[in-house]
Coordinates of C-alpha atoms in Angstrom, one line a residue:
Chain A
X1 CA 93.6 58.0 -88.3
X2 CA 91.6 54.9 -88.0
X3 CA 89.2 56.6 -85.6
X4 CA 88.7 59.4 -88.1
X5 CA 87.8 56.8 -90.8
X6 CA 85.3 55.4 -88.4
X7 CA 83.7 58.8 -87.8
X8 CA 83.5 59.5 -91.5
X9 CA 82.0 56.1 -92.1
X10 CA 79.5 56.7 -89.3
X11 CA 78.4 60.1 -90.7
X12 CA 78.0 58.5 -94.1
X13 CA 76.0 55.7 -92.6
X14 CA 73.8 58.2 -90.7
X15 CA 73.3 60.2 -93.9
X16 CA 72.2 57.2 -95.9
X17 CA 70.3 55.9 -92.9
X18 CA 68.1 53.4 -94.7
X19 CA 65.4 51.2 -93.3
X20 CA 67.9 48.4 -93.1
X21 CA 69.6 49.2 -89.8
X22 CA 71.3 45.9 -89.3
X23 CA 75.0 45.6 -90.0
X24 CA 75.7 49.2 -90.8
X25 CA 79.2 48.3 -89.7
X26 CA 80.9 45.1 -90.9
X27 CA 81.1 42.4 -88.3
X28 CA 84.8 42.2 -87.3
X29 CA 86.8 39.1 -88.0
X30 CA 88.9 38.7 -84.8
X31 CA 92.5 37.7 -85.2
X32 CA 92.9 36.8 -81.6
X33 CA 91.2 33.8 -80.0
X34 CA 88.3 36.0 -78.9
X35 CA 84.9 34.3 -79.2
X36 CA 81.7 36.3 -79.2
X37 CA 79.7 35.7 -76.1
X38 CA 76.2 34.4 -76.5
X39 CA 73.2 36.4 -75.3
X40 CA 72.1 35.2 -72.0
X41 CA 68.4 34.3 -71.6
X42 CA 67.4 33.5 -68.0
X43 CA 64.4 31.2 -68.1
X44 CA 60.9 32.0 -66.9
X45 CA 59.6 30.8 -63.6
X46 CA 59.5 27.0 -63.8
X47 CA 56.1 25.7 -64.8
X48 CA 56.0 23.4 -61.8
X49 CA 55.1 26.5 -59.7
X50 CA 51.9 26.7 -61.6
X51 CA 50.9 23.4 -60.0
X52 CA 52.0 24.6 -56.6
X53 CA 49.7 27.6 -57.0
X54 CA 46.8 25.4 -58.2
X55 CA 47.4 23.0 -55.3
X56 CA 47.5 25.8 -52.8
X57 CA 44.2 27.1 -54.1
X58 CA 42.6 23.7 -54.0
X59 CA 43.9 23.0 -50.4
X60 CA 42.7 26.5 -49.3
X61 CA 39.3 26.1 -50.8
X62 CA 38.8 22.7 -49.3
X63 CA 40.0 23.9 -45.9
X64 CA 37.8 26.9 -46.1
X65 CA 34.7 24.8 -46.9
X66 CA 35.5 22.3 -44.2
X67 CA 36.1 25.0 -41.6
X68 CA 33.0 26.9 -42.5
X69 CA 30.5 24.1 -43.0
X70 CA 31.8 21.0 -41.1
X71 CA 34.0 22.4 -38.3
X72 CA 32.1 25.6 -38.0
X73 CA 35.2 27.3 -36.7
X74 CA 35.5 31.1 -37.0
X75 CA 39.0 30.9 -35.5
X76 CA 40.1 28.4 -38.1
X77 CA 38.7 30.6 -40.9
X78 CA 40.6 33.6 -39.4
X79 CA 43.9 31.7 -39.5
X80 CA 43.2 30.4 -43.0
X81 CA 42.4 33.9 -44.2
X82 CA 45.7 35.1 -42.8
X83 CA 47.5 32.2 -44.5
X84 CA 45.9 33.0 -47.8
X85 CA 46.7 36.7 -47.4
X86 CA 50.3 35.8 -46.9
X87 CA 50.6 33.3 -49.7
X88 CA 48.3 34.5 -52.5
X89 CA 48.7 38.1 -51.4
X90 CA 52.1 39.0 -50.2
X91 CA 54.2 36.0 -51.4
X92 CA 52.6 35.7 -54.9
X93 CA 52.1 39.5 -55.2
X94 CA 48.3 39.1 -55.6
X95 CA 48.7 37.8 -59.1
X96 CA 47.1 35.8 -60.7
X97 CA 43.9 36.1 -58.8
X98 CA 40.5 34.6 -59.4
X99 CA 38.9 38.0 -59.9
X100 CA 41.4 38.9 -62.6
X101 CA 41.1 35.5 -64.2
X102 CA 37.6 36.5 -65.4
X103 CA 39.3 38.8 -67.9
X104 CA 41.6 36.1 -69.3
X105 CA 38.6 33.8 -69.8
X106 CA 36.6 36.7 -71.5
X107 CA 39.6 37.3 -73.8
X108 CA 39.9 33.6 -74.6
X109 CA 36.3 33.4 -75.6
X110 CA 36.5 36.5 -77.8
X111 CA 40.0 35.9 -79.3
X112 CA 40.7 32.4 -80.5
X113 CA 44.4 33.0 -80.7
X114 CA 44.7 33.7 -77.0
X115 CA 45.4 30.6 -74.9
X116 CA 44.5 30.6 -71.2
X117 CA 47.3 29.5 -68.9
X118 CA 46.3 26.4 -67.0
X119 CA 46.7 28.1 -63.6
X120 CA 44.5 31.0 -64.7
X121 CA 41.8 28.6 -65.8
X122 CA 42.0 26.8 -62.4
X123 CA 41.8 30.1 -60.5
X124 CA 38.7 31.0 -62.5
X125 CA 36.9 27.6 -62.3
X126 CA 37.7 26.3 -58.9
X127 CA 36.0 29.1 -56.8
X128 CA 32.9 28.8 -59.0
X129 CA 32.7 25.0 -58.4
X130 CA 33.3 25.3 -54.7
X131 CA 30.7 28.1 -54.4
X132 CA 28.1 25.9 -56.2
X133 CA 28.6 23.2 -53.6
X134 CA 29.6 25.1 -50.4
X135 CA 28.6 28.7 -50.8
X136 CA 31.1 31.6 -50.8
X137 CA 33.8 29.9 -48.8
X138 CA 36.3 31.3 -51.4
X139 CA 35.4 34.8 -50.2
X140 CA 35.6 33.8 -46.6
X141 CA 39.3 32.8 -46.3
X142 CA 40.9 32.1 -49.7
X143 CA 40.7 35.4 -51.7
X144 CA 43.6 37.6 -50.5
X145 CA 41.5 40.7 -51.2
X146 CA 38.7 39.5 -49.1
X147 CA 41.2 38.4 -46.4
X148 CA 42.9 41.7 -46.1
X149 CA 39.6 43.5 -45.7
X150 CA 38.2 40.9 -43.3
X151 CA 41.2 41.1 -41.0
X152 CA 40.8 44.9 -40.6
X153 CA 37.1 45.0 -39.7
X154 CA 37.0 46.8 -36.4
X155 CA 33.7 48.5 -35.6
X156 CA 31.4 47.7 -38.5
X157 CA 28.4 49.9 -38.9
X158 CA 25.0 48.9 -40.4
X159 CA 24.5 50.1 -44.0
X160 CA 20.9 51.1 -44.8
X161 CA 19.2 48.4 -46.9
X162 CA 18.4 50.8 -49.8
X163 CA 22.1 51.7 -50.0
X164 CA 23.2 48.1 -49.7
X165 CA 20.9 47.0 -52.5
X166 CA 21.8 49.9 -54.8
X167 CA 25.6 49.7 -54.3
X168 CA 25.4 45.9 -54.7
X169 CA 24.6 46.5 -58.4
X170 CA 28.0 48.2 -59.0
X171 CA 29.8 44.8 -59.0
X172 CA 27.7 43.6 -61.9
X173 CA 28.4 46.9 -63.8
X174 CA 32.1 46.5 -63.1
X175 CA 31.9 42.8 -64.3
X176 CA 30.2 43.8 -67.5
X177 CA 32.7 46.5 -68.2
X178 CA 35.7 44.3 -67.4
X179 CA 34.4 41.6 -69.7
X180 CA 33.8 44.1 -72.5
X181 CA 37.3 45.7 -72.2
X182 CA 39.0 42.3 -71.8
X183 CA 37.1 40.7 -74.7
X184 CA 38.0 43.5 -77.1
X185 CA 41.6 43.3 -76.1
X186 CA 41.6 46.8 -74.7
X187 CA 42.6 46.5 -71.1
X188 CA 42.3 44.4 -68.0
X189 CA 40.6 47.0 -65.8
X190 CA 40.2 44.7 -62.8
X191 CA 44.0 44.3 -62.6
X192 CA 44.6 48.0 -63.3
X193 CA 42.2 49.1 -60.6
X194 CA 42.9 46.4 -58.0
X195 CA 43.0 48.5 -54.8
X196 CA 45.1 46.0 -52.8
X197 CA 47.7 44.7 -55.2
X198 CA 50.0 47.6 -54.5
X199 CA 49.9 46.7 -50.8
X200 CA 50.8 43.1 -51.6
X201 CA 53.8 44.4 -53.5
X202 CA 55.0 46.7 -50.7
X203 CA 56.6 43.6 -49.2
X204 CA 58.9 42.1 -51.8
X205 CA 59.0 38.6 -50.3
X206 CA 60.0 36.9 -53.5
X207 CA 62.7 39.4 -54.5
X208 CA 64.5 40.6 -51.4
X209 CA 66.9 42.5 -53.7
X210 CA 64.3 44.5 -55.5
X211 CA 61.7 47.0 -54.2
X212 CA 58.4 46.7 -55.8
X213 CA 57.4 50.0 -57.2
X214 CA 54.3 50.6 -55.1
X215 CA 55.3 54.2 -54.2
X216 CA 55.9 55.2 -57.8
X217 CA 53.8 54.0 -60.7
X218 CA 50.8 53.1 -58.6
X219 CA 50.7 55.7 -55.9
X220 CA 47.1 56.5 -56.8
X221 CA 46.1 52.9 -56.4
X222 CA 48.0 52.7 -53.1
X223 CA 46.0 55.7 -51.9
X224 CA 42.7 54.1 -53.1
X225 CA 43.7 50.9 -51.3
X226 CA 44.5 52.8 -48.1
X227 CA 41.1 54.5 -48.4
X228 CA 39.4 51.1 -48.8
X229 CA 41.2 49.7 -45.8
X230 CA 40.4 52.8 -43.7
X231 CA 36.8 52.7 -44.7
X232 CA 36.9 48.9 -44.0
X233 CA 37.5 49.5 -40.3
X234 CA 33.9 50.7 -40.1
X235 CA 32.3 49.4 -43.3
X236 CA 33.0 45.7 -43.5
X237 CA 34.6 44.5 -46.8
X238 CA 33.5 47.4 -49.0
X239 CA 35.2 46.1 -52.1
X240 CA 33.8 42.6 -51.7
X241 CA 30.3 43.8 -51.2
X242 CA 29.9 46.5 -53.8
X243 CA 32.7 46.3 -56.4
X244 CA 34.1 42.9 -56.7
X245 CA 33.1 41.4 -60.1
X246 CA 33.8 37.9 -58.9
X247 CA 31.8 38.5 -55.8
X248 CA 28.9 39.5 -58.0
X249 CA 29.1 36.1 -59.8
X250 CA 29.6 34.1 -56.6
X251 CA 26.6 35.9 -55.1
X252 CA 24.4 34.4 -57.8
X253 CA 26.0 30.9 -57.6
X254 CA 25.7 31.1 -53.8
X255 CA 22.0 31.4 -54.2
X256 CA 21.9 27.9 -55.7
X257 CA 24.6 26.3 -53.5
X258 CA 24.1 22.7 -52.4
X259 CA 25.4 23.2 -48.9
X260 CA 25.9 26.5 -47.1
X261 CA 26.8 28.1 -43.8
X262 CA 23.9 28.1 -41.2
X263 CA 23.9 30.0 -38.0
X264 CA 23.2 26.8 -36.1
X265 CA 22.7 23.3 -37.4
X266 CA 20.2 22.8 -34.5
X267 CA 16.9 24.5 -34.1
X268 CA 16.8 28.2 -34.0
X269 CA 15.3 29.6 -30.8
X270 CA 14.5 33.0 -32.3
X271 CA 16.7 34.8 -29.8
X272 CA 17.9 37.4 -32.3
X273 CA 21.4 37.4 -30.8
X274 CA 22.9 36.7 -34.2
X275 CA 21.2 39.7 -35.9
X276 CA 23.9 42.2 -35.1
X277 CA 26.8 39.7 -35.3
X278 CA 27.1 39.9 -39.1
X279 CA 29.2 42.9 -40.2
X280 CA 27.9 42.5 -43.7
X281 CA 24.2 42.7 -42.9
X282 CA 23.7 39.3 -44.4
X283 CA 21.4 37.8 -41.7
X284 CA 17.7 37.9 -42.7
X285 CA 14.8 38.0 -40.3
X286 CA 12.1 35.4 -40.4
X287 CA 9.1 36.5 -42.4
X288 CA 6.3 34.8 -40.5
X289 CA 5.8 37.7 -38.0
X290 CA 5.7 40.3 -40.8
X291 CA 2.4 41.7 -41.7
X292 CA 1.2 40.3 -45.0
X293 CA 0.9 43.1 -47.5
X294 CA -2.2 42.7 -49.6
X295 CA -1.6 40.2 -52.3
X296 CA -3.2 42.5 -54.9
X297 CA -0.6 45.2 -54.2
X298 CA 2.2 42.6 -54.7
X299 CA 0.8 41.4 -58.0
X300 CA 0.3 44.9 -59.3
X301 CA 3.8 45.8 -58.5
X302 CA 5.2 42.7 -60.2
X303 CA 3.0 43.3 -63.3
X304 CA 4.3 46.9 -63.5
X305 CA 7.8 45.6 -63.3
X306 CA 7.3 43.1 -66.0
X307 CA 6.1 45.9 -68.3
X308 CA 8.9 48.2 -67.2
X309 CA 11.7 45.7 -67.6
X310 CA 11.9 45.6 -71.4
X311 CA 11.8 49.4 -71.4
X312 CA 14.7 49.5 -69.0
X313 CA 16.6 47.0 -71.1
X314 CA 16.1 48.8 -74.3
X315 CA 16.9 52.2 -72.8
X316 CA 20.1 51.1 -71.1
X317 CA 21.0 49.2 -74.3
X318 CA 20.7 52.4 -76.4
X319 CA 22.7 54.3 -73.8
X320 CA 25.4 51.7 -73.8
X321 CA 25.6 51.7 -77.6
X322 CA 25.8 55.5 -77.5
X323 CA 28.7 55.3 -75.1
X324 CA 30.4 52.6 -77.3
X325 CA 32.7 54.9 -79.3
X326 CA 33.8 56.7 -76.0
X327 CA 34.6 53.4 -74.4
X328 CA 36.5 52.4 -77.6
X329 CA 39.1 54.9 -76.6
X330 CA 40.4 52.3 -74.1
X331 CA 41.6 50.3 -77.2
X332 CA 45.1 50.9 -78.4
X333 CA 44.2 51.1 -82.1
X334 CA 41.5 53.7 -81.5
X335 CA 43.9 55.8 -79.4
X336 CA 46.6 55.8 -82.1
X337 CA 44.0 56.6 -84.8
X338 CA 42.7 59.5 -82.8
X339 CA 46.1 60.9 -82.3
X340 CA 47.2 60.5 -85.9
X341 CA 43.9 62.0 -87.1
X342 CA 44.4 65.0 -84.9
X343 CA 47.9 65.4 -86.2
X344 CA 46.7 65.1 -89.8
X345 CA 44.0 67.7 -89.4
X346 CA 46.4 70.0 -87.5
X347 CA 44.5 70.0 -84.3
X348 CA 47.7 69.2 -82.4
X349 CA 51.2 70.2 -83.4
X350 CA 54.0 67.8 -83.5
X351 CA 54.1 64.0 -82.8
X352 CA 54.2 61.9 -79.7
X353 CA 55.7 58.5 -79.1
X354 CA 52.5 56.8 -80.1
X355 CA 52.1 58.5 -83.5
X356 CA 55.8 58.1 -84.2
X357 CA 55.5 54.4 -83.5
X358 CA 52.7 54.3 -86.1
X359 CA 54.6 56.3 -88.7
X360 CA 57.6 54.0 -88.2
X361 CA 55.4 51.1 -89.4
X362 CA 55.0 52.9 -92.7
X363 CA 51.4 51.8 -93.0
X364 CA 48.9 54.2 -94.7
X365 CA 46.7 56.2 -92.4
X366 CA 43.6 54.8 -94.0
X367 CA 44.4 51.3 -92.9
X368 CA 44.7 52.6 -89.3
X369 CA 41.5 54.5 -89.6
X370 CA 39.7 51.5 -91.0
X371 CA 41.0 49.3 -88.1
X372 CA 39.9 51.9 -85.6
X373 CA 36.4 52.0 -87.2
X374 CA 36.2 48.2 -86.9
X375 CA 37.1 48.4 -83.2
X376 CA 34.6 51.2 -82.6
X377 CA 31.9 49.2 -84.4
X378 CA 32.7 46.3 -82.0
X379 CA 32.4 48.7 -79.1
X380 CA 29.0 49.9 -80.3
X381 CA 27.7 46.3 -80.2
X382 CA 29.6 45.6 -77.0
X383 CA 28.1 48.8 -75.5
X384 CA 24.6 47.7 -76.4
X385 CA 25.3 44.4 -74.7
X386 CA 26.8 46.0 -71.7
X387 CA 23.9 48.4 -71.4
X388 CA 21.4 45.6 -71.7
X389 CA 23.3 43.7 -69.1
X390 CA 23.2 46.6 -66.7
X391 CA 19.5 47.1 -67.4
X392 CA 18.9 43.4 -66.8
X393 CA 20.7 43.5 -63.5
X394 CA 18.6 46.5 -62.4
X395 CA 15.4 44.8 -63.5
X396 CA 16.2 41.6 -61.7
X397 CA 17.0 43.5 -58.6
X398 CA 13.7 45.3 -58.7
X399 CA 11.9 42.0 -59.3
X400 CA 13.9 40.4 -56.5
X401 CA 12.9 43.2 -54.1
X402 CA 9.2 42.7 -54.9
X403 CA 9.2 39.0 -54.5
X404 CA 8.3 37.7 -51.1
X405 CA 10.7 35.3 -49.4
X406 CA 9.5 32.9 -46.8
X407 CA 11.8 32.3 -43.9
X408 CA 10.9 30.6 -40.6
X409 CA 14.2 31.2 -38.8
X410 CA 16.9 33.7 -38.8
X411 CA 19.3 32.7 -41.5
X412 CA 22.1 34.1 -43.6
X413 CA 21.3 35.4 -47.0
X414 CA 22.6 32.8 -49.4
X415 CA 24.0 35.3 -51.8
X416 CA 25.4 38.0 -49.4
X417 CA 26.9 35.6 -46.8
X418 CA 30.6 35.3 -47.3
X419 CA 30.8 32.3 -44.8
X420 CA 33.1 34.2 -42.4
X421 CA 31.5 32.4 -39.5
X422 CA 31.2 35.3 -37.1
X423 CA 27.6 34.5 -36.3
X424 CA 28.5 31.0 -34.9
X425 CA 29.9 32.6 -31.8
X426 CA 26.7 34.5 -31.1
X427 CA 24.2 31.7 -31.3
X428 CA 23.3 30.3 -27.8
X429 CA 22.2 27.1 -29.4
X430 CA 25.5 26.7 -31.1
X431 CA 27.4 27.6 -27.9
X432 CA 25.5 25.0 -26.1
X433 CA 26.3 22.5 -28.7
X434 CA 30.0 23.3 -28.6
X435 CA 29.8 23.2 -24.7
X436 CA 30.9 26.8 -24.5
X437 CA 29.8 29.2 -21.8
X438 CA 26.9 31.4 -22.8
X439 CA 27.6 34.9 -24.0
X440 CA 26.8 37.0 -20.9
X441 CA 28.6 39.8 -19.2
X442 CA 32.2 39.2 -20.2
X443 CA 32.2 38.1 -23.8
X444 CA 34.9 35.6 -24.6
X445 CA 37.3 36.7 -27.4
Chain B
X1 CA -3.5 29.9 -50.8
X2 CA -0.8 27.2 -51.1
X3 CA 0.2 25.7 -47.9
X4 CA 3.8 26.5 -46.7
X5 CA 5.0 23.0 -47.1
X6 CA 4.2 22.8 -50.7
X7 CA 5.6 26.2 -51.3
X8 CA 8.9 25.2 -49.8
X9 CA 9.2 22.2 -52.0
X10 CA 8.6 24.4 -55.1
X11 CA 11.3 26.7 -54.0
X12 CA 13.6 23.7 -53.3
X13 CA 12.9 22.6 -56.8
X14 CA 13.9 25.9 -58.3
X15 CA 17.0 25.9 -56.2
X16 CA 17.9 22.3 -57.3
X17 CA 17.3 23.4 -60.9
X18 CA 19.5 26.4 -60.5
X19 CA 22.2 24.2 -58.9
X20 CA 22.0 21.8 -61.8
X21 CA 22.2 24.5 -64.3
X22 CA 25.1 26.1 -62.5
X23 CA 27.0 22.8 -62.4
X24 CA 26.3 22.2 -66.1
X25 CA 27.3 25.7 -67.0
X26 CA 30.5 25.9 -65.0
X27 CA 31.4 22.3 -66.1
X28 CA 30.7 23.2 -69.7
X29 CA 32.8 26.3 -69.5
X30 CA 35.6 24.4 -67.9
X31 CA 35.5 21.7 -70.6
X32 CA 35.4 24.2 -73.4
X33 CA 38.2 26.3 -71.9
X34 CA 40.3 23.3 -71.0
X35 CA 40.6 22.5 -74.7
X36 CA 42.1 26.0 -75.1
X37 CA 44.5 26.0 -72.3
X38 CA 48.2 25.5 -72.3
X39 CA 50.5 24.2 -69.7
X40 CA 53.2 26.6 -68.7
X41 CA 51.2 29.6 -69.7
X42 CA 52.5 32.8 -71.2
X43 CA 54.9 35.5 -70.2
X44 CA 55.3 39.1 -71.4
X45 CA 58.0 40.0 -73.9
X46 CA 59.0 43.0 -76.0
X47 CA 59.1 42.8 -79.7
X48 CA 62.4 44.6 -80.6
X49 CA 61.1 45.3 -84.1
X50 CA 58.2 47.4 -82.6
X51 CA 60.0 49.0 -79.7
X52 CA 60.5 52.8 -80.1
X53 CA 62.7 53.2 -76.9
X54 CA 60.3 55.7 -75.4
X55 CA 61.6 55.1 -71.9
X56 CA 58.3 53.9 -70.3
X57 CA 59.8 50.5 -69.5
X58 CA 62.0 52.2 -66.9
X59 CA 59.1 53.9 -65.1
X60 CA 56.0 51.7 -65.5
X61 CA 57.2 48.3 -64.3
X62 CA 55.9 47.3 -60.8
X63 CA 59.5 46.2 -60.0
X64 CA 62.0 48.9 -59.3
X65 CA 64.4 48.9 -61.1
X66 CA 62.4 47.6 -64.1
X67 CA 62.4 43.9 -65.1
X68 CA 63.1 45.2 -68.6
X69 CA 66.8 45.3 -69.4
X70 CA 69.1 46.0 -72.3
X71 CA 70.3 42.9 -74.0
X72 CA 73.2 42.5 -76.3
X73 CA 73.2 40.4 -79.4
X74 CA 77.0 40.1 -79.8
X75 CA 76.5 38.4 -83.1
X76 CA 75.2 41.6 -84.6
X77 CA 77.7 44.0 -82.9
X78 CA 80.3 45.8 -84.9
X79 CA 82.5 46.1 -81.8
X80 CA 82.9 49.8 -82.7
X81 CA 85.4 52.0 -80.9
X82 CA 83.0 54.9 -81.1
X83 CA 79.8 53.2 -80.0
X84 CA 76.7 55.4 -79.9
X85 CA 75.1 53.1 -77.5
X86 CA 78.0 53.9 -75.2
X87 CA 79.0 57.5 -75.9
X88 CA 76.5 60.2 -76.3
X89 CA 76.2 61.4 -79.9
X90 CA 78.7 64.2 -80.6
X91 CA 81.1 62.9 -78.1
X92 CA 84.7 62.8 -79.2
X93 CA 86.7 60.2 -77.3
X94 CA 90.3 61.2 -76.6
X95 CA 93.1 58.8 -77.1
X96 CA 93.5 58.3 -73.4
X97 CA 90.0 57.0 -72.8
X98 CA 90.1 53.3 -72.2
X99 CA 87.3 53.3 -69.6
X100 CA 85.7 56.7 -69.7
X101 CA 84.0 58.2 -66.6
X102 CA 80.3 57.9 -66.1
X103 CA 79.6 61.5 -67.2
X104 CA 81.2 60.8 -70.5
X105 CA 78.7 57.8 -71.1
X106 CA 75.3 57.8 -72.5
X107 CA 73.9 55.3 -70.0
X108 CA 72.5 57.2 -67.0
X109 CA 73.7 54.5 -64.6
X110 CA 76.9 53.4 -66.3
X111 CA 75.6 49.9 -66.8
X112 CA 77.5 49.3 -70.0
X113 CA 81.0 48.0 -69.6
X114 CA 83.6 48.3 -72.3
X115 CA 86.5 46.0 -72.8
X116 CA 89.2 46.3 -75.4
X117 CA 89.5 43.2 -77.5
X118 CA 91.9 43.9 -80.4
X119 CA 92.8 46.7 -82.8
X120 CA 89.8 49.2 -82.9
X121 CA 87.4 46.6 -81.5
X122 CA 85.7 46.8 -78.1
X123 CA 83.3 44.5 -76.4
X124 CA 80.3 46.0 -74.7
X125 CA 78.5 44.1 -71.9
X126 CA 75.5 45.1 -69.9
X127 CA 75.5 45.0 -66.1
X128 CA 71.9 44.1 -65.6
X129 CA 72.0 45.0 -61.9
X130 CA 72.6 48.6 -62.9
X131 CA 70.5 48.8 -66.1
X132 CA 67.1 50.4 -65.6
X133 CA 65.7 49.7 -69.0
X134 CA 65.5 53.3 -70.2
X135 CA 66.5 52.4 -73.8
X136 CA 68.8 55.4 -74.3
X137 CA 71.7 53.2 -75.5
X138 CA 69.4 51.2 -77.8
X139 CA 68.2 54.4 -79.5
X140 CA 71.8 55.3 -80.1
X141 CA 72.7 51.8 -81.3
X142 CA 69.6 51.7 -83.6
X143 CA 70.1 55.1 -85.1
X144 CA 73.8 55.0 -85.7
X145 CA 75.0 51.4 -85.3
X146 CA 74.0 47.8 -86.1
X147 CA 71.1 47.7 -83.6
X148 CA 72.7 44.9 -81.6
X149 CA 71.3 46.3 -78.4
X150 CA 67.6 45.8 -77.6
X151 CA 65.2 45.7 -74.7
X152 CA 63.9 42.5 -73.3
X153 CA 61.8 41.5 -70.3
X154 CA 64.2 39.5 -68.1
X155 CA 62.2 36.6 -66.7
X156 CA 64.4 36.0 -63.7
X157 CA 63.2 39.5 -62.6
X158 CA 59.6 39.8 -64.1
X159 CA 56.8 38.7 -61.8
X160 CA 54.5 38.2 -64.8
X161 CA 51.6 40.3 -63.7
X162 CA 48.3 39.3 -65.4
X163 CA 48.2 42.8 -66.9
X164 CA 51.6 44.1 -67.6
X165 CA 51.8 47.8 -66.5
X166 CA 54.4 48.6 -69.1
X167 CA 52.3 46.9 -71.9
X168 CA 49.4 49.1 -70.9
X169 CA 51.6 52.2 -71.2
X170 CA 53.6 51.2 -74.3
X171 CA 53.0 53.7 -77.1
X172 CA 54.0 51.2 -79.8
X173 CA 52.1 48.1 -78.6
X174 CA 55.4 46.3 -78.6
X175 CA 54.8 44.1 -75.5
X176 CA 52.8 41.0 -76.0
X177 CA 52.2 37.6 -74.4
X178 CA 54.6 34.8 -75.6
X179 CA 54.6 31.1 -74.7
X180 CA 56.6 30.6 -71.5
X181 CA 58.7 27.9 -73.2
X182 CA 59.9 30.5 -75.8
X183 CA 60.0 33.5 -73.5
X184 CA 62.4 35.8 -75.6
X185 CA 62.1 37.7 -78.8
X186 CA 65.7 38.0 -79.6
X187 CA 67.7 39.7 -82.3
X188 CA 70.4 37.5 -83.9
X189 CA 70.4 33.8 -83.6
X190 CA 72.9 33.0 -80.9
X191 CA 71.9 32.7 -77.3
X192 CA 72.4 30.4 -74.4
X193 CA 70.1 29.3 -71.6

């Protein structure tokens, strides 16, 4: 009888189902000594681990810089890269990483309510600082994404210079897009399209009980990552060289670095043995034997570029602005507004989870449309900036290609060199200095 | 024609200038951002008021099973005999059911445990090791009951990705960053831990 009463009450409750969902049924007063349990709330990872991560990053950066510049030890760098891959990659699941931290910083700059976690800020700033002083030692043996690619290099092929220069621009485009989407609060695309993070999560070191869902939600990214690693057997570090947004920043900072990796600290004997040792094509030939192109031709080319650059900038800016509303679809509000508008105009039948969630808020459609218009407006401006940024990068690349560099010796390119130390082994001067046998016949490992 | 020595020094000057500018720039950025940083950081959490129980939490989390679990605010629960978080709607429990079989339950993994307390009142608890965060029970409890069940990111399971995969897929934008020292958005007041 009692059960019947409950069912009747329930049906009545469902019929009058008002917005006030709470306490449809009176809270029972227990006659026995029963006490309601409390909701359990297991705490988050203790904050002290934040400092463990920052400490590990500092130690790894210092060790990488010391090994690359002072010790000049390829073997040491290899072991350090393996250690970084295991700790920052497999143990910490590849998150947070310095590449992704760019987005948190962009979001913090654009959104004053967002607070950057200390660890994220450290992961963003420390590699920049170290690169300014020691070159790209972060890339050499600290970044887990760099490490996993460095360790799989088997038979690197030379990439033609024109391709290298052209593909090298992609990282800057990626950087610009990542900053735009992060600053507008749309998405963290660097994290979403991180090709290796699904690998790191294949091995659930931290949670032996759970399997990380690498084979489910992110199968595509796992395939992309496998593709990168397979290509990486022959094309050394493809992600670092052509896509990595942080690599793009560090390339610029590396140009100005105070100290950097040199092939030999002693005098170069111009033997050219190092030329092929670099899998990244970062070793530049001396210019003094090159025939001097007529100065006039150089100047004319530079003058043309200086005229062309503003046109490139304006053109790519317009293109970016035109693409703005399309890019705005990455933003949640715009997606909801699109869906709701399509339902309103009858272009789609029925509702989906997204539009239902919006209707549940009981807000008028006009508010949503106005919000979406604001976001689109932001994206038009952002698109202009992104376009101009891409134009600027292309223009600077063209200017850089037409500017003559003077080099007396074979030396690593300051921007491209990731301080991996492979060239050390190949330099006879260096081998002599280290009292190693010269490279002849049987090459030592 | 400038002699090479002089040329080198000019280049060196440019480089030093760039290094100085870089140090000032990175230092300045660090100083500006340091004022906006917080120790302890943030974690992801579901706002139960926004959640629509679409089921994405069960499938999009990088952890399998999901770090999102059903949580019970006992303080709001009616301790109903016929609980629509527990039984599928339309189910008619027979008198003999004290602990019904899995096929008679709404939860696809049988993660909700039911215990008789007194009279018509039953206590429902969640076995988090079985819960997959699909939200089926929560939909039932919200639609027909007091709404004492709700989804939360469990921080002993969440690995706190920089970009939460579930947040990116959430149709109601219910997942947001919250300070790590207040990591839950709970219904009801009482909780421990």
